[in-house]
Amino acid sequence: IKASDFDALVIPGGTVNADNIRIDKHAIRLVNEFINAGKPVAAVCHAPWLLVEADRLKGKKLTSYHTMKTDLTNAGASWIDASVVRSDENGWVLITSRNPGDLEVFALTIAKELGL
C-alpha cells in the first residue's frame, strides 16, 4: 500500500485493533507517508495510538476515547472532549473522533475535507 494511491487515511478504532496496529512497522510507515504527502489522516476511538508510535502528535489538537487522554497528552497533543476535532497544525490535517456514537459527524467531516 502506498499513500500515493489514496486521498486520505482512515485508521479504525477498537482497543485490540489499535493496540495491534500501532506496533506494525508498515502501518507506521504508511502514516508517515500520508503525513509527509500532506494528505489527511483520520482516526477514531483508540486509533490515535498509531500516531503516538509514529511520533506525530506534538502540537496537534485531537479527541479520542476518553481513556486515552493521558497517553495522547504525554505524546504532546492537546486533548479535547468533542465529537470530532479537525487539526491542521504542523502542516497536516488530522481528523479525530471519540467513539462509534460520533461516526456520523466523523464521516461527514472526512467527506468535507475531501470536497465531497
XYZ file of C-alpha atoms in Angstrom:
116
model
C 0.000 0.000 0.000
C 1.265 3.454 -0.908
C -0.071 6.848 0.159
C 0.106 7.996 -3.460
C -2.747 5.597 -4.292
C -5.205 7.239 -1.869
C -6.669 10.650 -0.968
C -6.781 10.103 2.801
C -6.021 7.572 5.517
C -8.761 6.485 7.932
C -7.461 4.481 10.879
C -10.073 2.244 12.534
C -10.610 2.164 16.259
C -11.172 -0.584 18.761
C -8.897 -1.354 21.672
C -7.381 -4.604 20.406
C -7.189 -3.467 16.766
C -5.443 -0.231 17.685
C -3.081 -1.974 20.086
C -2.039 -4.438 17.373
C -1.666 -1.955 14.517
C 0.420 0.531 16.483
C 3.358 -1.877 16.597
C 3.213 -2.723 12.890
C 6.195 -1.092 11.148
C 4.309 -0.980 7.831
C 1.405 0.882 9.445
C 3.812 3.410 10.969
C 5.496 3.849 7.570
C 2.129 4.382 5.896
C 1.037 7.011 8.437
C 4.276 8.899 7.862
C 3.848 8.675 4.075
C 0.380 10.231 4.288
C 1.534 12.981 6.626
C 4.640 13.758 4.556
C 2.480 13.893 1.410
C 0.134 16.385 3.086
C -2.839 14.031 2.882
C -5.495 13.976 5.616
C -5.334 11.354 8.336
C -8.442 10.422 10.324
C -8.559 8.326 13.490
C -11.414 7.211 15.713
C -11.580 5.836 19.249
C -8.231 4.176 20.147
C -6.716 4.636 16.674
C -4.514 7.613 17.689
C -2.208 5.094 19.384
C -0.702 4.548 15.925
C 0.034 8.273 15.701
C 1.716 8.100 19.114
C 4.002 5.339 17.826
C 4.750 7.376 14.692
C 5.649 10.332 16.974
C 3.434 12.734 15.001
C 1.187 14.266 17.679
C 3.300 17.103 19.074
C 1.282 20.308 18.814
C -1.835 18.643 17.397
C -5.371 19.017 18.770
C -7.420 15.846 18.886
C -10.038 13.748 20.574
C -10.276 10.026 21.212
C -11.844 7.526 23.524
C -11.649 9.205 26.935
C -9.275 6.645 28.470
C -6.552 7.686 26.029
C -6.332 11.306 27.187
C -3.160 10.796 29.249
C -1.380 8.798 26.511
C -2.123 11.489 23.942
C -1.208 14.470 26.094
C 2.032 12.693 27.070
C 2.732 12.428 23.325
C 2.441 16.216 23.011
C -1.158 16.594 21.814
C -3.928 18.782 23.212
C -6.877 16.515 24.024
C -10.413 17.915 23.613
C -13.657 16.177 24.614
C -15.677 16.720 21.416
C -17.473 14.523 18.897
C -14.971 15.470 16.203
C -11.800 17.567 16.132
C -10.080 18.805 12.970
C -6.480 19.899 13.495
C -4.286 21.422 10.817
C -1.273 22.338 12.940
C 2.215 21.381 11.738
C 1.240 21.319 8.053
C -1.058 18.292 8.004
C -4.729 17.640 8.703
C -5.817 15.251 11.441
C -9.491 14.442 11.978
C -10.361 12.538 15.149
C -13.480 11.272 16.867
C -14.220 9.699 20.250
C -16.321 6.586 19.732
C -18.848 4.809 17.466
C -21.576 7.243 18.569
C -19.662 10.009 16.759
C -19.199 8.159 13.462
C -21.770 10.182 11.501
C -20.134 13.543 12.204
C -16.695 11.916 11.798
C -17.589 10.621 8.309
C -19.147 13.941 7.306
C -16.028 15.819 8.403
C -13.811 13.488 6.363
C -16.095 13.903 3.329
C -15.986 17.695 3.682
C -12.187 17.615 3.933
C -12.091 15.672 0.658
C -14.506 18.061 -1.037
C -17.317 15.507 -1.307
